[in-house]
Backbone as JSON, one array per atom type, in Angstrom:
{
  "sequence": "KSSNANSDEIYKLKNVLGSDYLMIFDVKAAQARTKQSNLTGKNITKAEFAVDYQVILFATREVKYSNTLTMSVSVKDDLKSNEAAFKKIADKITSDILNAIYPLKIANINGQEVVFTQNLSVGERFECFSQGKALKDSYTKQSTGDMRVETRAGQVEITRADPKLSYAKIIEGNMKEGYICRPLGGGSGPGYSEGRDANYQVNDGGGVKLGF",
  "N": [[21.24, 9.58, -23.09], [19.77, 11.82, -23.42], [18.54, 14.89, -22.06], [16.06, 14.71, -21.04], [15.77, 12.25, -19.93], [15.26, 10.12, -17.12], [17.24, 10.47, -14.19], [17.92, 8.14, -12.82], [18.13, 6.22, -14.76], [20.68, 5.95, -15.69], [21.96, 4.09, -14.17], [21.36, 1.69, -15.3], [22.92, 1.34, -17.5], [25.18, -0.68, -19.29], [24.47, -2.81, -17.73], [22.31, -4.15, -18.62], [19.71, -3.97, -17.59], [16.34, -4.62, -17.08], [14.34, -4.14, -15.31], [12.74, -1.95, -13.0], [12.01, -2.1, -10.31], [12.27, -4.54, -7.69], [10.52, -7.0, -5.94], [10.68, -8.58, -2.86], [9.48, -11.18, -0.89], [8.32, -12.85, 2.1], [6.55, -15.39, 3.53], [5.85, -15.38, 6.7], [4.2, -16.52, 8.58], [1.35, -18.67, 8.81], [-1.91, -19.6, 9.45], [-4.88, -21.44, 10.06], [-8.29, -21.22, 11.11], [-11.31, -22.76, 12.14], [-14.74, -22.24, 12.64], [-18.15, -22.6, 13.78], [-20.97, -21.04, 12.36], [-23.34, -19.14, 14.15], [-25.7, -18.35, 13.03], [-26.18, -19.62, 10.51], [-25.27, -22.19, 10.87], [-23.27, -23.29, 9.42], [-19.84, -24.2, 8.79], [-17.17, -21.91, 9.15], [-14.17, -20.9, 7.8], [-11.25, -19.2, 8.58], [-8.22, -17.83, 7.53], [-5.13, -16.81, 8.8], [-2.5, -14.66, 8.01], [0.95, -13.71, 7.96], [3.08, -11.61, 6.36], [6.22, -10.67, 5.34], [7.7, -8.09, 3.42], [9.71, -6.5, 0.88], [10.52, -3.75, -1.21], [12.74, -3.19, -3.72], [14.97, -0.97, -5.29], [16.1, -1.82, -8.3], [18.45, -1.13, -9.71], [20.22, 0.14, -7.91], [20.06, -1.3, -5.59], [18.81, -0.22, -3.44], [16.59, -0.15, -0.68], [13.4, 0.66, -1.19], [10.95, 0.51, 0.04], [9.54, -1.16, 2.84], [7.67, -3.55, 4.7], [5.41, -5.22, 7.0], [2.74, -7.29, 6.51], [-0.15, -8.23, 8.17], [-2.94, -10.11, 8.14], [-6.34, -11.37, 7.81], [-8.22, -13.79, 5.95], [-11.15, -15.18, 4.45], [-11.6, -18.6, 3.73], [-12.37, -21.48, 1.69], [-13.12, -24.92, 0.81], [-12.58, -25.19, -1.85], [-10.64, -24.7, -4.86], [-10.95, -22.3, -6.3], [-11.93, -20.48, -4.39], [-9.75, -20.34, -2.65], [-7.81, -19.23, -4.34], [-8.95, -16.73, -4.71], [-8.72, -15.73, -2.13], [-5.92, -15.53, -1.83], [-5.47, -13.63, -3.76], [-6.62, -11.38, -2.6], [-4.83, -10.87, -0.56], [-2.53, -10.31, -2.08], [-3.47, -8.06, -3.48], [-3.79, -6.24, -1.39], [-1.13, -5.9, -0.51], [-0.04, -4.84, -2.85], [-1.49, -2.43, -3.02], [-0.57, -1.14, -0.7], [2.13, -0.76, -1.34], [2.01, 0.89, -3.65], [0.75, 3.15, -2.57], [2.7, 3.97, -0.85], [5.02, 4.47, -2.4], [4.12, 5.71, -4.77], [2.04, 7.8, -4.06], [-1.4, 9.05, -4.19], [-2.08, 12.16, -5.82], [-3.44, 15.4, -5.52], [-4.93, 16.73, -8.3], [-6.42, 18.89, -9.12], [-8.37, 21.65, -7.88], [-11.73, 22.32, -7.31], [-13.77, 24.4, -6.17], [-15.37, 23.09, -3.44], [-14.54, 20.62, -4.11], [-12.16, 18.11, -4.95], [-9.92, 16.9, -7.48], [-8.79, 13.87, -8.87], [-6.47, 12.13, -10.97], [-7.03, 9.45, -11.4], [-8.94, 6.41, -11.51], [-11.11, 5.86, -9.0], [-12.77, 4.29, -6.16], [-16.14, 5.0, -5.45], [-17.15, 6.52, -2.44], [-14.88, 5.84, -1.04], [-12.5, 6.94, 1.35], [-9.92, 9.36, 1.9], [-6.92, 10.45, 3.49], [-5.26, 13.48, 3.54], [-2.15, 15.21, 2.85], [0.19, 17.89, 3.2], [3.43, 18.46, 1.8], [6.68, 18.93, 3.07], [10.11, 19.97, 3.26], [12.69, 17.92, 1.76], [14.05, 15.1, 3.43], [17.25, 14.24, 4.89], [19.32, 11.36, 4.69], [20.15, 9.81, 7.71], [22.53, 8.51, 8.03], [24.11, 8.5, 5.62], [23.91, 11.14, 4.95], [22.91, 12.05, 2.63], [20.52, 13.61, 0.46], [17.16, 12.53, 0.43], [14.91, 12.32, -1.88], [12.37, 11.17, -1.94], [11.5, 11.11, 0.62], [9.86, 13.07, 2.77], [8.96, 15.73, 5.04], [5.74, 15.54, 6.35], [2.58, 17.16, 6.66], [-0.53, 16.93, 8.1], [-3.48, 17.64, 6.28], [-6.21, 17.21, 6.01], [-9.34, 15.49, 5.2], [-10.8, 13.68, 2.45], [-13.57, 12.52, 0.42], [-14.48, 10.2, -2.04], [-16.82, 10.96, -4.5], [-17.79, 10.69, -7.1], [-16.87, 9.1, -10.18], [-15.07, 8.55, -13.24], [-13.72, 6.73, -16.09], [-11.16, 7.94, -16.21], [-10.91, 10.05, -14.4], [-11.45, 11.06, -10.97], [-13.65, 12.38, -8.51], [-13.79, 14.16, -5.48], [-15.32, 15.11, -2.41], [-14.5, 17.61, -0.01], [-14.05, 16.69, 3.21], [-12.97, 17.64, 5.57], [-10.69, 20.27, 6.49], [-8.23, 22.17, 4.54], [-7.46, 22.1, 1.16], [-4.91, 21.79, -1.41], [-3.58, 21.94, -4.74], [-1.41, 19.28, -5.62], [-1.07, 18.22, -3.08], [-0.59, 15.17, -1.29], [-2.42, 12.09, -0.98], [-3.67, 9.45, 1.05], [-5.23, 6.22, 1.53], [-7.72, 5.87, 4.06], [-8.07, 3.41, 5.17], [-9.51, 0.12, 5.81], [-11.2, -2.46, 4.17], [-12.72, -3.86, 1.21], [-15.37, -5.98, 0.39], [-16.27, -9.39, 1.24], [-14.63, -11.15, 3.88], [-12.3, -9.72, 3.95], [-9.9, -7.94, 5.61], [-8.38, -5.13, 7.2], [-4.86, -4.69, 7.08], [-2.6, -5.13, 9.83], [-0.28, -4.28, 12.5], [2.59, -6.39, 12.78], [2.5, -9.33, 14.79], [3.7, -11.69, 15.4], [5.77, -14.48, 16.46], [8.77, -16.12, 16.02], [9.62, -19.27, 17.02], [12.44, -20.59, 18.8], [12.93, -23.33, 18.7], [11.68, -24.09, 16.43], [8.72, -23.63, 14.42], [5.92, -21.28, 14.63], [4.52, -18.67, 16.53], [1.57, -17.09, 16.16], [0.09, -15.1, 17.5], [-2.52, -14.21, 17.35]],
  "CA": [[21.98, 10.84, -23.2], [18.84, 12.94, -23.47], [18.32, 15.59, -20.8], [14.72, 14.35, -20.57], [15.8, 10.92, -19.31], [15.34, 10.09, -15.66], [18.64, 10.31, -13.76], [18.15, 6.77, -12.38], [18.34, 5.34, -15.91], [22.12, 5.76, -15.93], [22.4, 2.89, -13.45], [21.09, 0.51, -16.12], [23.9, 1.24, -18.57], [26.11, -1.81, -19.25], [23.97, -3.86, -16.86], [21.19, -4.76, -19.33], [18.64, -4.09, -16.6], [15.02, -4.38, -17.63], [13.38, -3.92, -14.23], [12.98, -0.81, -12.12], [11.87, -2.53, -8.92], [12.21, -5.96, -7.37], [9.85, -7.23, -4.67], [11.04, -9.81, -2.16], [8.53, -11.4, 0.2], [8.5, -14.06, 2.88], [5.38, -15.71, 4.35], [6.42, -15.72, 8.0], [3.27, -17.33, 9.37], [0.05, -18.96, 8.21], [-2.67, -20.44, 10.37], [-6.31, -21.44, 9.76], [-9.21, -21.55, 12.19], [-12.66, -23.04, 11.68], [-15.77, -22.17, 13.67], [-19.5, -22.75, 13.25], [-21.78, -19.83, 12.42], [-24.55, -19.25, 14.97], [-26.87, -18.04, 12.21], [-26.42, -20.6, 9.44], [-24.84, -23.52, 11.27], [-22.19, -23.73, 8.55], [-18.48, -23.94, 9.26], [-16.48, -20.79, 8.53], [-12.72, -21.02, 7.99], [-10.47, -17.99, 8.35], [-6.77, -18.04, 7.54], [-4.35, -15.65, 9.23], [-1.2, -14.64, 7.35], [1.92, -12.65, 8.23], [3.97, -11.58, 5.21], [7.24, -9.61, 5.28], [8.06, -7.81, 2.03], [10.56, -5.35, 0.58], [10.6, -3.3, -2.6], [14.14, -2.78, -3.9], [15.33, -0.33, -6.55], [16.96, -2.85, -8.87], [19.74, -0.63, -10.18], [21.11, 0.55, -6.82], [19.8, -2.2, -4.46], [18.24, 0.56, -2.34], [15.26, -0.57, -0.23], [12.5, 1.8, -1.31], [9.83, 0.36, 0.98], [9.43, -2.47, 3.47], [6.54, -3.59, 5.63], [4.87, -6.54, 7.33], [1.28, -7.33, 6.43], [-0.81, -9.27, 8.94], [-4.35, -10.0, 7.84], [-7.1, -12.61, 7.76], [-9.1, -13.95, 4.8], [-12.04, -16.35, 4.51], [-11.26, -19.61, 2.74], [-13.25, -22.65, 1.61], [-12.42, -26.13, 0.39], [-12.4, -25.24, -3.29], [-9.46, -24.0, -5.37], [-11.31, -20.94, -6.71], [-12.02, -19.66, -3.19], [-8.39, -20.11, -2.14], [-7.16, -18.29, -5.25], [-9.51, -15.4, -4.41], [-8.15, -15.29, -0.85], [-4.54, -15.1, -2.08], [-5.53, -12.39, -4.53], [-6.89, -10.29, -1.67], [-3.56, -10.57, 0.11], [-1.67, -9.65, -3.07], [-4.02, -6.73, -3.76], [-3.5, -5.38, -0.24], [0.3, -5.58, -0.55], [0.14, -3.94, -4.0], [-2.04, -1.13, -2.64], [0.34, -0.53, 0.27], [3.36, -0.34, -2.04], [1.69, 2.02, -4.51], [0.47, 4.32, -1.75], [3.94, 4.41, -0.21], [5.98, 4.96, -3.38], [3.43, 6.61, -5.7], [0.74, 8.17, -3.46], [-2.28, 9.91, -4.97], [-1.85, 13.61, -5.71], [-4.56, 16.22, -5.96], [-4.6, 17.33, -9.59], [-7.13, 20.14, -9.32], [-9.36, 22.03, -6.87], [-12.89, 22.96, -7.91], [-14.63, 24.75, -5.05], [-15.21, 22.15, -2.34], [-14.23, 19.33, -4.72], [-10.8, 17.9, -5.46], [-9.92, 16.01, -8.63], [-7.65, 12.97, -9.02], [-6.37, 11.6, -12.34], [-7.14, 8.0, -11.32], [-10.29, 5.9, -11.28], [-11.19, 5.4, -7.61], [-14.07, 3.77, -5.76], [-17.05, 5.95, -4.8], [-17.29, 6.24, -1.01], [-13.57, 5.66, -0.41], [-11.99, 8.16, 1.99], [-8.48, 9.53, 1.9], [-6.33, 11.46, 4.35], [-4.35, 14.23, 2.67], [-1.02, 15.82, 3.54], [1.13, 18.75, 2.48], [4.79, 17.96, 1.95], [7.7, 19.94, 3.32], [11.42, 19.76, 2.67], [13.2, 16.55, 1.7], [14.9, 14.72, 4.55], [18.54, 13.64, 4.57], [19.58, 10.1, 5.36], [20.9, 10.1, 8.93], [23.85, 7.88, 7.95], [24.89, 8.96, 4.46], [23.74, 12.59, 4.85], [22.43, 12.37, 1.29], [19.11, 13.96, 0.4], [16.26, 11.49, -0.07], [13.81, 13.08, -2.47], [11.08, 10.54, -1.72], [11.18, 11.17, 2.05], [9.63, 14.47, 3.1], [8.13, 16.02, 6.2], [4.34, 15.64, 5.95], [1.67, 17.8, 7.6], [-1.9, 16.54, 7.78], [-4.3, 18.75, 5.8], [-7.63, 16.92, 6.16], [-9.88, 14.29, 4.59], [-11.71, 13.8, 1.3], [-14.33, 11.3, 0.11], [-14.79, 10.09, -3.47], [-18.27, 11.04, -4.73], [-18.09, 10.23, -8.45], [-15.67, 8.71, -10.91], [-15.18, 8.05, -14.6], [-12.54, 5.91, -16.34], [-9.87, 8.64, -16.11], [-10.89, 11.04, -13.32], [-12.3, 10.85, -9.8], [-13.96, 13.64, -7.82], [-13.99, 13.93, -4.05], [-15.7, 16.27, -1.61], [-13.63, 17.86, 1.13], [-14.73, 16.42, 4.48], [-12.4, 18.58, 6.54], [-9.39, 20.83, 6.16], [-8.02, 22.96, 3.33], [-6.67, 21.34, 0.18], [-4.24, 22.48, -2.49], [-3.04, 21.07, -5.78], [-0.12, 18.7, -5.29], [-1.12, 17.5, -1.82], [-0.69, 13.73, -1.46], [-3.52, 11.5, -0.21], [-3.57, 8.01, 1.28], [-6.49, 5.65, 2.01], [-7.9, 5.84, 5.51], [-8.08, 2.03, 5.63], [-10.75, -0.62, 5.62], [-11.21, -3.17, 2.89], [-14.01, -4.04, 0.57], [-15.63, -7.37, 0.04], [-16.29, -10.29, 2.38], [-13.41, -11.87, 4.22], [-11.14, -8.85, 3.78], [-9.7, -7.07, 6.76], [-7.24, -4.24, 7.07], [-3.62, -5.18, 7.66], [-2.24, -4.54, 11.11], [1.12, -4.49, 12.85], [2.96, -7.78, 12.99], [2.44, -9.75, 16.17], [4.08, -13.09, 15.42], [7.05, -14.77, 17.07], [9.38, -17.36, 15.55], [10.17, -20.01, 18.15], [13.81, -21.07, 18.6], [12.92, -24.75, 18.4], [10.87, -24.31, 15.25], [7.31, -23.23, 14.53], [5.64, -19.85, 14.74], [3.36, -18.27, 17.33], [1.0, -15.97, 15.42], [-0.33, -14.03, 18.4], [-3.87, -13.75, 17.04]],
  "C": [[21.07, 12.05, -23.19], [18.69, 13.57, -22.09], [16.95, 15.28, -20.21], [14.69, 13.0, -19.85], [15.91, 11.04, -17.8], [16.78, 9.79, -15.24], [18.94, 8.88, -13.32], [18.48, 5.83, -13.53], [19.81, 5.05, -16.16], [22.63, 4.5, -15.25], [22.21, 1.62, -14.27], [22.13, 0.3, -17.22], [24.89, 0.12, -18.29], [25.64, -2.95, -18.36], [22.8, -4.61, -17.47], [20.03, -4.99, -18.36], [17.3, -3.74, -17.22], [13.97, -4.08, -16.58], [13.76, -2.69, -13.42], [12.97, -1.25, -10.66], [11.82, -4.05, -8.82], [11.53, -6.11, -6.02], [10.26, -8.59, -4.11], [10.06, -9.99, -1.02], [8.77, -12.75, 0.86], [7.25, -14.26, 3.73], [5.89, -16.23, 5.69], [5.5, -16.64, 8.8], [1.97, -17.52, 8.61], [-0.68, -19.93, 9.12], [-4.16, -20.31, 10.06], [-7.12, -21.85, 10.99], [-10.6, -21.77, 11.6], [-13.63, -22.95, 12.86], [-17.14, -22.24, 13.01], [-20.29, -21.47, 13.43], [-23.03, -20.08, 13.25], [-25.82, -19.04, 14.16], [-27.2, -19.14, 11.22], [-26.07, -22.02, 9.84], [-23.71, -24.06, 10.42], [-20.83, -23.4, 9.17], [-17.83, -22.82, 8.45], [-14.99, -20.92, 8.85], [-12.05, -19.7, 7.65], [-8.99, -18.32, 8.46], [-6.08, -16.73, 7.89], [-2.96, -15.76, 8.6], [-0.34, -13.48, 7.87], [2.96, -12.7, 7.12], [4.92, -10.39, 5.33], [7.57, -9.35, 3.81], [8.89, -6.54, 1.92], [10.47, -5.03, -0.9], [11.98, -2.66, -2.78], [14.3, -2.12, -5.27], [16.42, -1.17, -7.19], [18.36, -2.33, -9.18], [20.72, -0.36, -9.05], [21.02, -0.35, -5.59], [19.28, -1.44, -3.24], [16.86, 0.02, -1.98], [14.34, 0.66, -0.25], [11.36, 1.73, -0.3], [9.84, -1.05, 1.56], [8.32, -2.43, 4.5], [6.23, -5.04, 5.96], [3.35, -6.44, 7.3], [0.78, -8.5, 7.27], [-2.3, -9.12, 8.73], [-5.02, -11.37, 7.81], [-7.99, -12.6, 6.52], [-9.96, -15.19, 5.01], [-11.66, -17.32, 3.4], [-12.28, -20.74, 2.8], [-12.43, -23.83, 1.11], [-12.17, -26.21, -1.1], [-11.25, -24.35, -3.73], [-9.77, -22.55, -5.7], [-11.37, -20.0, -5.5], [-10.63, -19.34, -2.64], [-7.63, -19.13, -3.02], [-7.65, -16.87, -4.99], [-8.93, -14.85, -3.12], [-6.72, -14.79, -1.04], [-4.51, -13.81, -2.87], [-5.8, -11.19, -3.62], [-5.63, -9.87, -0.92], [-2.63, -9.81, -0.84], [-2.15, -8.24, -3.38], [-3.71, -5.75, -2.63], [-2.04, -4.95, -0.23], [0.57, -4.59, -1.69], [-0.33, -2.54, -3.66], [-1.11, -0.41, -1.68], [1.58, 0.02, -0.41], [3.1, 0.9, -2.89], [1.46, 3.29, -3.7], [1.71, 4.84, -1.04], [4.89, 5.07, -1.21], [5.36, 5.98, -4.34], [2.07, 7.0, -5.12], [-0.08, 9.06, -4.4], [-1.91, 11.37, -4.76], [-3.08, 14.35, -6.22], [-4.16, 16.97, -7.22], [-5.24, 18.69, -9.78], [-8.1, 20.37, -8.18], [-10.49, 22.76, -7.57], [-13.91, 23.24, -6.8], [-14.35, 23.84, -3.87], [-14.98, 20.72, -2.86], [-12.76, 19.29, -5.11], [-10.87, 16.84, -6.55], [-8.63, 15.19, -8.64], [-7.65, 12.42, -10.45], [-6.32, 10.07, -12.33], [-8.61, 7.63, -11.13], [-10.34, 5.26, -9.9], [-12.61, 4.98, -7.28], [-14.89, 4.84, -5.04], [-17.25, 5.53, -3.34], [-15.97, 6.06, -0.29], [-13.08, 7.0, 0.15], [-10.46, 8.16, 2.01], [-8.08, 10.63, 2.89], [-5.24, 12.15, 3.54], [-3.32, 15.0, 3.47], [-0.3, 16.8, 2.61], [2.53, 18.22, 2.75], [5.77, 19.1, 2.1], [9.01, 19.57, 2.66], [11.82, 18.29, 2.7], [14.13, 16.29, 2.87], [16.22, 14.14, 4.06], [18.7, 12.34, 5.35], [20.5, 10.35, 6.55], [22.3, 9.5, 8.92], [24.68, 8.45, 6.82], [24.87, 10.47, 4.3], [23.31, 13.03, 3.45], [20.94, 12.68, 1.33], [18.31, 12.82, -0.17], [15.0, 12.16, -0.58], [12.45, 12.5, -2.22], [10.69, 10.5, -0.25], [11.08, 12.64, 2.45], [8.79, 14.59, 4.37], [6.69, 16.23, 5.73], [3.5, 16.28, 7.05], [0.23, 17.48, 7.18], [-2.73, 17.76, 7.4], [-5.79, 18.5, 5.96], [-8.03, 15.63, 5.46], [-10.75, 14.62, 3.39], [-12.42, 12.48, 1.09], [-14.74, 11.31, -1.35], [-16.31, 10.07, -3.66], [-18.68, 10.59, -6.13], [-16.79, 9.95, -9.18], [-16.01, 8.31, -12.33], [-13.89, 7.3, -14.9], [-11.19, 6.6, -16.12], [-9.78, 9.59, -14.92], [-11.79, 10.61, -12.17], [-12.45, 12.17, -9.07], [-14.29, 13.33, -6.37], [-14.41, 15.23, -3.37], [-14.76, 16.39, -0.42], [-14.43, 17.68, 2.41], [-14.26, 17.39, 5.55], [-11.07, 19.1, 6.02], [-9.39, 21.66, 4.88], [-7.07, 22.23, 2.4], [-6.03, 22.26, -0.86], [-3.77, 21.47, -3.52], [-1.66, 20.55, -5.34], [-0.07, 18.0, -3.95], [-1.24, 16.0, -2.11], [-1.78, 13.17, -0.54], [-3.34, 9.99, -0.12], [-4.88, 7.49, 1.83], [-6.54, 5.64, 3.53], [-7.95, 4.43, 6.05], [-9.44, 1.4, 5.42], [-10.76, -1.24, 4.25], [-12.58, -3.2, 2.3], [-14.18, -5.49, 0.2], [-15.55, -8.26, 1.25], [-14.95, -10.94, 2.62], [-12.16, -11.02, 4.13], [-11.02, -7.94, 4.98], [-8.42, -6.29, 6.6], [-6.0, -4.85, 7.71], [-3.34, -4.47, 8.97], [-0.8, -4.87, 11.43], [1.4, -5.97, 13.12], [2.96, -8.12, 14.47], [2.8, -11.23, 16.27], [5.45, -13.25, 16.05], [7.55, -16.11, 16.55], [10.05, -18.05, 16.71], [11.56, -20.55, 17.82], [13.84, -22.53, 18.17], [12.11, -25.09, 17.17], [9.42, -23.94, 15.48], [7.16, -21.74, 14.77], [4.42, -19.65, 15.62], [2.79, -17.0, 16.71], [0.59, -14.82, 16.32], [-1.7, -13.48, 18.12], [-4.82, -14.14, 18.16]]
}
């Protein structure tokens, strides 16, 4: 009843809802390849995955975000290595969802430095955008507050970070407080590659052609 409560909370009344979002995913394809390294002579196994996923606002069943992740990870014959590979896939999906629904926002401008209220990795680059008016759904004609016209403003690079704040130098463009920023891509760590557009095909008679 408080005026400070988020308007979406009303959807939970009488429904005993404890979750804000629900993620549904489907591993559409998985395929492993092994080849011998020319340098070490050891066998290297890479697994290719295609995962469809959706994030749904639990109270209204609205699809807040959906995407297909296609990526490769290095795997070995031990359980620990496989768990690490699956974690990389999960981390990538988590990062995509957070950047889509809750993108970084510039909290402060200090000369040629911008400040974020998150702990980020030094050397990571972000592309920043100004946001225009909210768009209306083309079918319902209702305003969608989380969908806005975006105009590219430039790039920043993280130069230092502490547990609560991160500082970035402006590589190009003009920045203002409130601009949103998204990672430019590229992963970190061995066996991690950036997701790309889906390129798989489900055969009518069964099986999947990955297209890698």
